[in-house]
Amino acid sequence: MNTYKFPVHHVKMPDDTYRVYDHKTDNSLMVAPSLGTTMAIGAANGATLGLADTMTPEKRLEAAAQQHLVNTGRGGCKITRGYLLQKPLFEFWFECPTA
């Protein structure tokens, strides 16, 4: 997680404003829900001793990652895979067409 560039990019989607970080050298993005949503997820997990599934669905995080690519002039690039880094952070890898 320390290899992602700052500042954070905010991507407004219909359900939330996501935080997106570009990797310094790889074609990957780290995506998290807004701070408010992240705090709510943490509070709900604590209150239910981790039994409640309060995570933002991966598809919503992936959509925010794809929108970030569009917003940054990389609309031709496509997300190829993603996985949970640490609740609620996801990492998504993408490929871009070669010229």
mmCIF file of N, CA and C in Angstrom:
data_model
loop_
_atom_site.group_PDB
_atom_site.id
_atom_site.type_symbol
_atom_site.label_atom_id
_atom_site.label_comp_id
_atom_site.label_asym_id
_atom_site.label_seq_id
_atom_site.Cartn_x
_atom_site.Cartn_y
_atom_site.Cartn_z
ATOM 1 N N MET A 1 0.827 -1.193 0.000
ATOM 2 C CA MET A 1 0.000 0.000 0.000
ATOM 3 C C MET A 1 0.870 1.256 0.000
ATOM 4 N N ASN A 2 2.100 1.129 0.411
ATOM 5 C CA ASN A 2 2.981 2.291 0.447
ATOM 6 C C ASN A 2 3.509 2.686 -0.919
ATOM 7 N N THR A 3 3.218 1.907 -1.946
ATOM 8 C CA THR A 3 3.741 2.207 -3.272
ATOM 9 C C THR A 3 2.740 2.965 -4.143
ATOM 10 N N TYR A 4 1.683 3.467 -3.553
ATOM 11 C CA TYR A 4 0.688 4.230 -4.311
ATOM 12 C C TYR A 4 0.959 5.712 -4.192
ATOM 13 N N LYS A 5 0.665 6.434 -5.281
ATOM 14 C CA LYS A 5 0.924 7.868 -5.341
ATOM 15 C C LYS A 5 -0.146 8.658 -4.595
ATOM 16 N N PHE A 6 0.297 9.724 -4.031
ATOM 17 C CA PHE A 6 -0.602 10.697 -3.443
ATOM 18 C C PHE A 6 -0.489 11.942 -4.284
ATOM 19 N N PRO A 7 -1.443 12.766 -4.465
ATOM 20 C CA PRO A 7 -2.646 12.853 -3.655
ATOM 21 C C PRO A 7 -3.700 11.833 -4.087
ATOM 22 N N VAL A 8 -4.693 11.756 -3.264
ATOM 23 C CA VAL A 8 -5.829 10.897 -3.554
ATOM 24 C C VAL A 8 -6.682 11.550 -4.638
ATOM 25 N N HIS A 9 -7.269 10.720 -5.494
ATOM 26 C CA HIS A 9 -8.220 11.195 -6.504
ATOM 27 C C HIS A 9 -9.616 10.835 -6.007
ATOM 28 N N HIS A 10 -10.518 11.781 -6.049
ATOM 29 C CA HIS A 10 -11.898 11.531 -5.623
ATOM 30 C C HIS A 10 -12.748 11.296 -6.858
ATOM 31 N N VAL A 11 -13.441 10.165 -6.883
ATOM 32 C CA VAL A 11 -14.272 9.780 -8.011
ATOM 33 C C VAL A 11 -15.715 9.716 -7.534
ATOM 34 N N LYS A 12 -16.519 10.650 -8.013
ATOM 35 C CA LYS A 12 -17.930 10.705 -7.614
ATOM 36 C C LYS A 12 -18.725 9.714 -8.441
ATOM 37 N N MET A 13 -19.394 8.822 -7.750
ATOM 38 C CA MET A 13 -20.267 7.821 -8.361
ATOM 39 C C MET A 13 -21.656 8.004 -7.760
ATOM 40 N N PRO A 14 -22.688 7.378 -8.336
ATOM 41 C CA PRO A 14 -24.042 7.566 -7.804
ATOM 42 C C PRO A 14 -24.209 7.198 -6.328
ATOM 43 N N ASP A 15 -23.467 6.207 -5.834
ATOM 44 C CA ASP A 15 -23.672 5.730 -4.470
ATOM 45 C C ASP A 15 -22.697 6.293 -3.446
ATOM 46 N N ASP A 16 -21.557 6.856 -3.896
ATOM 47 C CA ASP A 16 -20.534 7.315 -2.960
ATOM 48 C C ASP A 16 -19.470 8.084 -3.739
ATOM 49 N N THR A 17 -18.591 8.733 -3.029
ATOM 50 C CA THR A 17 -17.416 9.341 -3.638
ATOM 51 C C THR A 17 -16.224 8.517 -3.197
ATOM 52 N N TYR A 18 -15.609 7.825 -4.149
ATOM 53 C CA TYR A 18 -14.538 6.888 -3.853
ATOM 54 C C TYR A 18 -13.178 7.568 -3.865
ATOM 55 N N ARG A 19 -12.260 7.000 -3.106
ATOM 56 C CA ARG A 19 -10.873 7.469 -3.080
ATOM 57 C C ARG A 19 -10.042 6.497 -3.914
ATOM 58 N N VAL A 20 -9.309 7.036 -4.882
ATOM 59 C CA VAL A 20 -8.525 6.208 -5.795
ATOM 60 C C VAL A 20 -7.077 6.693 -5.770
ATOM 61 N N TYR A 21 -6.158 5.736 -5.694
ATOM 62 C CA TYR A 21 -4.729 6.020 -5.685
ATOM 63 C C TYR A 21 -4.085 5.269 -6.847
ATOM 64 N N ASP A 22 -3.233 5.952 -7.611
ATOM 65 C CA ASP A 22 -2.478 5.314 -8.693
ATOM 66 C C ASP A 22 -1.198 4.718 -8.142
ATOM 67 N N HIS A 23 -0.828 3.541 -8.631
ATOM 68 C CA HIS A 23 0.454 2.950 -8.264
ATOM 69 C C HIS A 23 1.569 3.742 -8.936
ATOM 70 N N LYS A 24 2.718 3.828 -8.300
ATOM 71 C CA LYS A 24 3.834 4.616 -8.828
ATOM 72 C C LYS A 24 4.390 4.046 -10.127
ATOM 73 N N THR A 25 4.431 2.711 -10.250
ATOM 74 C CA THR A 25 5.055 2.115 -11.431
ATOM 75 C C THR A 25 4.194 1.065 -12.130
ATOM 76 N N ASP A 26 3.332 0.365 -11.416
ATOM 77 C CA ASP A 26 2.513 -0.697 -12.005
ATOM 78 C C ASP A 26 1.201 -0.147 -12.542
ATOM 79 N N ASN A 27 0.549 -0.929 -13.378
ATOM 80 C CA ASN A 27 -0.784 -0.583 -13.869
ATOM 81 C C ASN A 27 -1.810 -1.095 -12.861
ATOM 82 N N SER A 28 -1.842 -0.450 -11.723
ATOM 83 C CA SER A 28 -2.804 -0.845 -10.697
ATOM 84 C C SER A 28 -3.293 0.388 -9.950
ATOM 85 N N LEU A 29 -4.454 0.213 -9.350
ATOM 86 C CA LEU A 29 -5.107 1.270 -8.585
ATOM 87 C C LEU A 29 -5.538 0.697 -7.248
ATOM 88 N N MET A 30 -5.468 1.504 -6.217
ATOM 89 C CA MET A 30 -6.026 1.138 -4.924
ATOM 90 C C MET A 30 -7.273 1.996 -4.744
ATOM 91 N N VAL A 31 -8.387 1.358 -4.399
ATOM 92 C CA VAL A 31 -9.669 2.049 -4.316
ATOM 93 C C VAL A 31 -10.299 1.784 -2.958
ATOM 94 N N ALA A 32 -10.870 2.846 -2.382
ATOM 95 C CA ALA A 32 -11.566 2.738 -1.098
ATOM 96 C C ALA A 32 -12.820 3.601 -1.149
ATOM 97 N N PRO A 33 -13.828 3.248 -0.376
ATOM 98 C CA PRO A 33 -15.006 4.113 -0.272
ATOM 99 C C PRO A 33 -14.617 5.431 0.391
ATOM 100 N N SER A 34 -15.549 6.362 0.435
ATOM 101 C CA SER A 34 -15.314 7.638 1.107
ATOM 102 C C SER A 34 -14.953 7.393 2.570
ATOM 103 N N LEU A 35 -14.356 8.398 3.201
ATOM 104 C CA LEU A 35 -13.993 8.252 4.619
ATOM 105 C C LEU A 35 -15.220 7.982 5.479
ATOM 106 N N GLY A 36 -16.342 8.642 5.183
ATOM 107 C CA GLY A 36 -17.569 8.420 5.950
ATOM 108 C C GLY A 36 -18.039 6.982 5.857
ATOM 109 N N THR A 37 -18.018 6.436 4.652
ATOM 110 C CA THR A 37 -18.429 5.041 4.458
ATOM 111 C C THR A 37 -17.452 4.102 5.146
ATOM 112 N N THR A 38 -16.167 4.398 5.035
ATOM 113 C CA THR A 38 -15.147 3.567 5.682
ATOM 114 C C THR A 38 -15.346 3.545 7.196
ATOM 115 N N MET A 39 -15.635 4.704 7.774
ATOM 116 C CA MET A 39 -15.873 4.770 9.225
ATOM 117 C C MET A 39 -17.132 4.002 9.603
ATOM 118 N N ALA A 40 -18.169 4.086 8.781
ATOM 119 C CA ALA A 40 -19.413 3.353 9.058
ATOM 120 C C ALA A 40 -19.183 1.845 8.985
ATOM 121 N N ILE A 41 -18.376 1.410 8.011
ATOM 122 C CA ILE A 41 -18.053 -0.015 7.899
ATOM 123 C C ILE A 41 -17.326 -0.480 9.160
ATOM 124 N N GLY A 42 -16.357 0.304 9.624
ATOM 125 C CA GLY A 42 -15.613 -0.049 10.822
ATOM 126 C C GLY A 42 -16.498 -0.106 12.058
ATOM 127 N N ALA A 43 -17.401 0.872 12.167
ATOM 128 C CA ALA A 43 -18.304 0.902 13.322
ATOM 129 C C ALA A 43 -19.250 -0.291 13.310
ATOM 130 N N ALA A 44 -19.791 -0.619 12.147
ATOM 131 C CA ALA A 44 -20.719 -1.744 12.039
ATOM 132 C C ALA A 44 -20.002 -3.063 12.322
ATOM 133 N N ASN A 45 -18.779 -3.190 11.825
ATOM 134 C CA ASN A 45 -18.018 -4.415 12.099
ATOM 135 C C ASN A 45 -17.738 -4.547 13.594
ATOM 136 N N GLY A 46 -17.381 -3.449 14.249
ATOM 137 C CA GLY A 46 -17.119 -3.487 15.683
ATOM 138 C C GLY A 46 -18.358 -3.812 16.481
ATOM 139 N N ALA A 47 -19.478 -3.210 16.110
ATOM 140 C CA ALA A 47 -20.725 -3.413 16.849
ATOM 141 C C ALA A 47 -21.246 -4.840 16.720
ATOM 142 N N THR A 48 -20.953 -5.483 15.596
ATOM 143 C CA THR A 48 -21.461 -6.842 15.375
ATOM 144 C C THR A 48 -20.365 -7.888 15.530
ATOM 145 N N LEU A 49 -19.219 -7.461 16.072
ATOM 146 C CA LEU A 49 -18.070 -8.347 16.261
ATOM 147 C C LEU A 49 -17.640 -8.995 14.942
ATOM 148 N N GLY A 50 -17.801 -8.234 13.851
ATOM 149 C CA GLY A 50 -17.378 -8.709 12.541
ATOM 150 C C GLY A 50 -18.351 -9.640 11.852
ATOM 151 N N LEU A 51 -19.516 -9.841 12.437
ATOM 152 C CA LEU A 51 -20.479 -10.777 11.857
ATOM 153 C C LEU A 51 -21.288 -10.169 10.710
ATOM 154 N N ALA A 52 -21.476 -8.867 10.709
ATOM 155 C CA ALA A 52 -22.257 -8.228 9.648
ATOM 156 C C ALA A 52 -21.358 -7.972 8.440
ATOM 157 N N ASP A 53 -21.892 -8.247 7.270
ATOM 158 C CA ASP A 53 -21.153 -7.974 6.033
ATOM 159 C C ASP A 53 -21.509 -6.564 5.591
ATOM 160 N N THR A 54 -20.633 -5.622 5.930
ATOM 161 C CA THR A 54 -20.911 -4.217 5.647
ATOM 162 C C THR A 54 -20.043 -3.670 4.526
ATOM 163 N N MET A 55 -19.261 -4.520 3.892
ATOM 164 C CA MET A 55 -18.339 -4.077 2.851
ATOM 165 C C MET A 55 -19.080 -3.531 1.631
ATOM 166 N N THR A 56 -18.487 -2.517 1.019
ATOM 167 C CA THR A 56 -18.965 -2.021 -0.265
ATOM 168 C C THR A 56 -18.704 -3.118 -1.283
ATOM 169 N N PRO A 57 -19.695 -3.455 -2.111
ATOM 170 C CA PRO A 57 -19.484 -4.522 -3.102
ATOM 171 C C PRO A 57 -18.311 -4.213 -4.040
ATOM 172 N N GLU A 58 -17.556 -5.249 -4.351
ATOM 173 C CA GLU A 58 -16.372 -5.101 -5.197
ATOM 174 C C GLU A 58 -16.715 -4.464 -6.542
ATOM 175 N N LYS A 59 -17.863 -4.781 -7.098
ATOM 176 C CA LYS A 59 -18.245 -4.232 -8.412
ATOM 177 C C LYS A 59 -18.374 -2.715 -8.363
ATOM 178 N N ARG A 60 -18.806 -2.153 -7.255
ATOM 179 C CA ARG A 60 -18.903 -0.693 -7.130
ATOM 180 C C ARG A 60 -17.517 -0.066 -7.072
ATOM 181 N N LEU A 61 -16.617 -0.712 -6.356
ATOM 182 C CA LEU A 61 -15.239 -0.225 -6.291
ATOM 183 C C LEU A 61 -14.573 -0.341 -7.664
ATOM 184 N N GLU A 62 -14.835 -1.432 -8.358
ATOM 185 C CA GLU A 62 -14.280 -1.614 -9.704
ATOM 186 C C GLU A 62 -14.814 -0.551 -10.663
ATOM 187 N N ALA A 63 -16.099 -0.227 -10.560
ATOM 188 C CA ALA A 63 -16.679 0.817 -11.407
ATOM 189 C C ALA A 63 -16.016 2.169 -11.144
ATOM 190 N N ALA A 64 -15.707 2.446 -9.894
ATOM 191 C CA ALA A 64 -15.014 3.695 -9.555
ATOM 192 C C ALA A 64 -13.602 3.693 -10.130
ATOM 193 N N ALA A 65 -12.936 2.545 -10.096
ATOM 194 C CA ALA A 65 -11.594 2.438 -10.680
ATOM 195 C C ALA A 65 -11.651 2.687 -12.180
ATOM 196 N N GLN A 66 -12.637 2.101 -12.850
ATOM 197 C CA GLN A 66 -12.783 2.300 -14.297
ATOM 198 C C GLN A 66 -13.092 3.763 -14.605
ATOM 199 N N GLN A 67 -13.940 4.389 -13.804
ATOM 200 C CA GLN A 67 -14.263 5.802 -14.009
ATOM 201 C C GLN A 67 -13.028 6.675 -13.815
ATOM 202 N N HIS A 68 -12.183 6.319 -12.863
ATOM 203 C CA HIS A 68 -10.931 7.059 -12.661
ATOM 204 C C HIS A 68 -10.056 6.976 -13.911
ATOM 205 N N LEU A 69 -9.991 5.794 -14.520
ATOM 206 C CA LEU A 69 -9.220 5.663 -15.756
ATOM 207 C C LEU A 69 -9.774 6.587 -16.835
ATOM 208 N N VAL A 70 -11.087 6.650 -16.959
ATOM 209 C CA VAL A 70 -11.717 7.558 -17.923
ATOM 210 C C VAL A 70 -11.374 9.002 -17.585
ATOM 211 N N ASN A 71 -11.504 9.363 -16.316
ATOM 212 C CA ASN A 71 -11.256 10.740 -15.873
ATOM 213 C C ASN A 71 -9.818 11.182 -16.108
ATOM 214 N N THR A 72 -8.893 10.236 -16.151
ATOM 215 C CA THR A 72 -7.481 10.571 -16.293
ATOM 216 C C THR A 72 -6.952 10.287 -17.701
ATOM 217 N N GLY A 73 -7.861 10.225 -18.681
ATOM 218 C CA GLY A 73 -7.457 10.059 -20.073
ATOM 219 C C GLY A 73 -7.048 8.655 -20.460
ATOM 220 N N ARG A 74 -7.444 7.685 -19.655
ATOM 221 C CA ARG A 74 -7.098 6.290 -19.944
ATOM 222 C C ARG A 74 -8.354 5.451 -20.138
ATOM 223 N N GLY A 75 -9.351 6.043 -20.832
ATOM 224 C CA GLY A 75 -10.628 5.369 -21.035
ATOM 225 C C GLY A 75 -10.538 4.093 -21.841
ATOM 226 N N GLY A 76 -9.482 3.934 -22.643
ATOM 227 C CA GLY A 76 -9.293 2.711 -23.412
ATOM 228 C C GLY A 76 -8.757 1.559 -22.588
ATOM 229 N N CYS A 77 -8.319 1.851 -21.389
ATOM 230 C CA CYS A 77 -7.787 0.813 -20.495
ATOM 231 C C CYS A 77 -8.942 0.082 -19.818
ATOM 232 N N LYS A 78 -8.721 -1.180 -19.506
ATOM 233 C CA LYS A 78 -9.756 -2.004 -18.882
ATOM 234 C C LYS A 78 -9.222 -2.690 -17.632
ATOM 235 N N ILE A 79 -10.059 -2.761 -16.626
ATOM 236 C CA ILE A 79 -9.738 -3.491 -15.403
ATOM 237 C C ILE A 79 -9.682 -4.979 -15.746
ATOM 238 N N THR A 80 -8.607 -5.649 -15.327
ATOM 239 C CA THR A 80 -8.465 -7.077 -15.638
ATOM 240 C C THR A 80 -8.689 -7.973 -14.422
ATOM 241 N N ARG A 81 -8.373 -7.461 -13.242
ATOM 242 C CA ARG A 81 -8.602 -8.257 -12.029
ATOM 243 C C ARG A 81 -8.524 -7.350 -10.811
ATOM 244 N N GLY A 82 -9.053 -7.852 -9.712
ATOM 245 C CA GLY A 82 -9.017 -7.096 -8.477
ATOM 246 C C GLY A 82 -9.101 -8.025 -7.289
ATOM 247 N N TYR A 83 -8.653 -7.537 -6.144
ATOM 248 C CA TYR A 83 -8.744 -8.333 -4.927
ATOM 249 C C TYR A 83 -8.710 -7.421 -3.707
ATOM 250 N N LEU A 84 -9.185 -7.941 -2.619
ATOM 251 C CA LEU A 84 -9.214 -7.219 -1.351
ATOM 252 C C LEU A 84 -7.803 -7.149 -0.788
ATOM 253 N N LEU A 85 -7.333 -5.929 -0.536
ATOM 254 C CA LEU A 85 -6.028 -5.742 0.121
ATOM 255 C C LEU A 85 -6.193 -5.853 1.626
ATOM 256 N N GLN A 86 -7.079 -5.020 2.135
ATOM 257 C CA GLN A 86 -7.383 -4.951 3.557
ATOM 258 C C GLN A 86 -8.693 -4.196 3.648
ATOM 259 N N LYS A 87 -9.661 -4.731 4.361
ATOM 260 C CA LYS A 87 -10.971 -4.079 4.421
ATOM 261 C C LYS A 87 -10.822 -2.604 4.717
ATOM 262 N N PRO A 88 -11.429 -1.711 3.984
ATOM 263 C CA PRO A 88 -12.223 -1.874 2.770
ATOM 264 C C PRO A 88 -11.454 -1.528 1.502
ATOM 265 N N LEU A 89 -10.132 -1.701 1.477
ATOM 266 C CA LEU A 89 -9.302 -1.335 0.322
ATOM 267 C C LEU A 89 -9.203 -2.474 -0.682
ATOM 268 N N PHE A 90 -9.445 -2.140 -1.939
ATOM 269 C CA PHE A 90 -9.275 -3.101 -3.025
ATOM 270 C C PHE A 90 -8.173 -2.617 -3.947
ATOM 271 N N GLU A 91 -7.497 -3.558 -4.567
ATOM 272 C CA GLU A 91 -6.516 -3.243 -5.593
ATOM 273 C C GLU A 91 -7.033 -3.795 -6.914
ATOM 274 N N PHE A 92 -6.964 -2.974 -7.946
ATOM 275 C CA PHE A 92 -7.398 -3.375 -9.270
ATOM 276 C C PHE A 92 -6.249 -3.184 -10.248
ATOM 277 N N TRP A 93 -6.059 -4.184 -11.091
ATOM 278 C CA TRP A 93 -5.043 -4.128 -12.141
ATOM 279 C C TRP A 93 -5.741 -3.823 -13.449
ATOM 280 N N PHE A 94 -5.056 -3.103 -14.318
ATOM 281 C CA PHE A 94 -5.648 -2.751 -15.613
ATOM 282 C C PHE A 94 -4.617 -2.885 -16.719
ATOM 283 N N GLU A 95 -5.143 -3.045 -17.938
ATOM 284 C CA GLU A 95 -4.309 -3.112 -19.136
ATOM 285 C C GLU A 95 -4.791 -2.048 -20.093
ATOM 286 N N CYS A 96 -3.825 -1.467 -20.803
ATOM 287 C CA CYS A 96 -4.131 -0.441 -21.801
ATOM 288 C C CYS A 96 -3.720 -0.943 -23.166
ATOM 289 N N PRO A 97 -4.474 -0.558 -24.187
ATOM 290 C CA PRO A 97 -4.100 -0.989 -25.542
ATOM 291 C C PRO A 97 -2.755 -0.384 -25.932
ATOM 292 N N THR A 98 -1.983 -1.134 -26.665
ATOM 293 C CA THR A 98 -0.708 -0.622 -27.149
ATOM 294 C C THR A 98 -0.941 0.122 -28.447
ATOM 295 N N ALA A 99 -0.158 1.144 -28.652
ATOM 296 C CA ALA A 99 -0.345 2.006 -29.836
ATOM 297 C C ALA A 99 0.206 1.361 -31.088
#
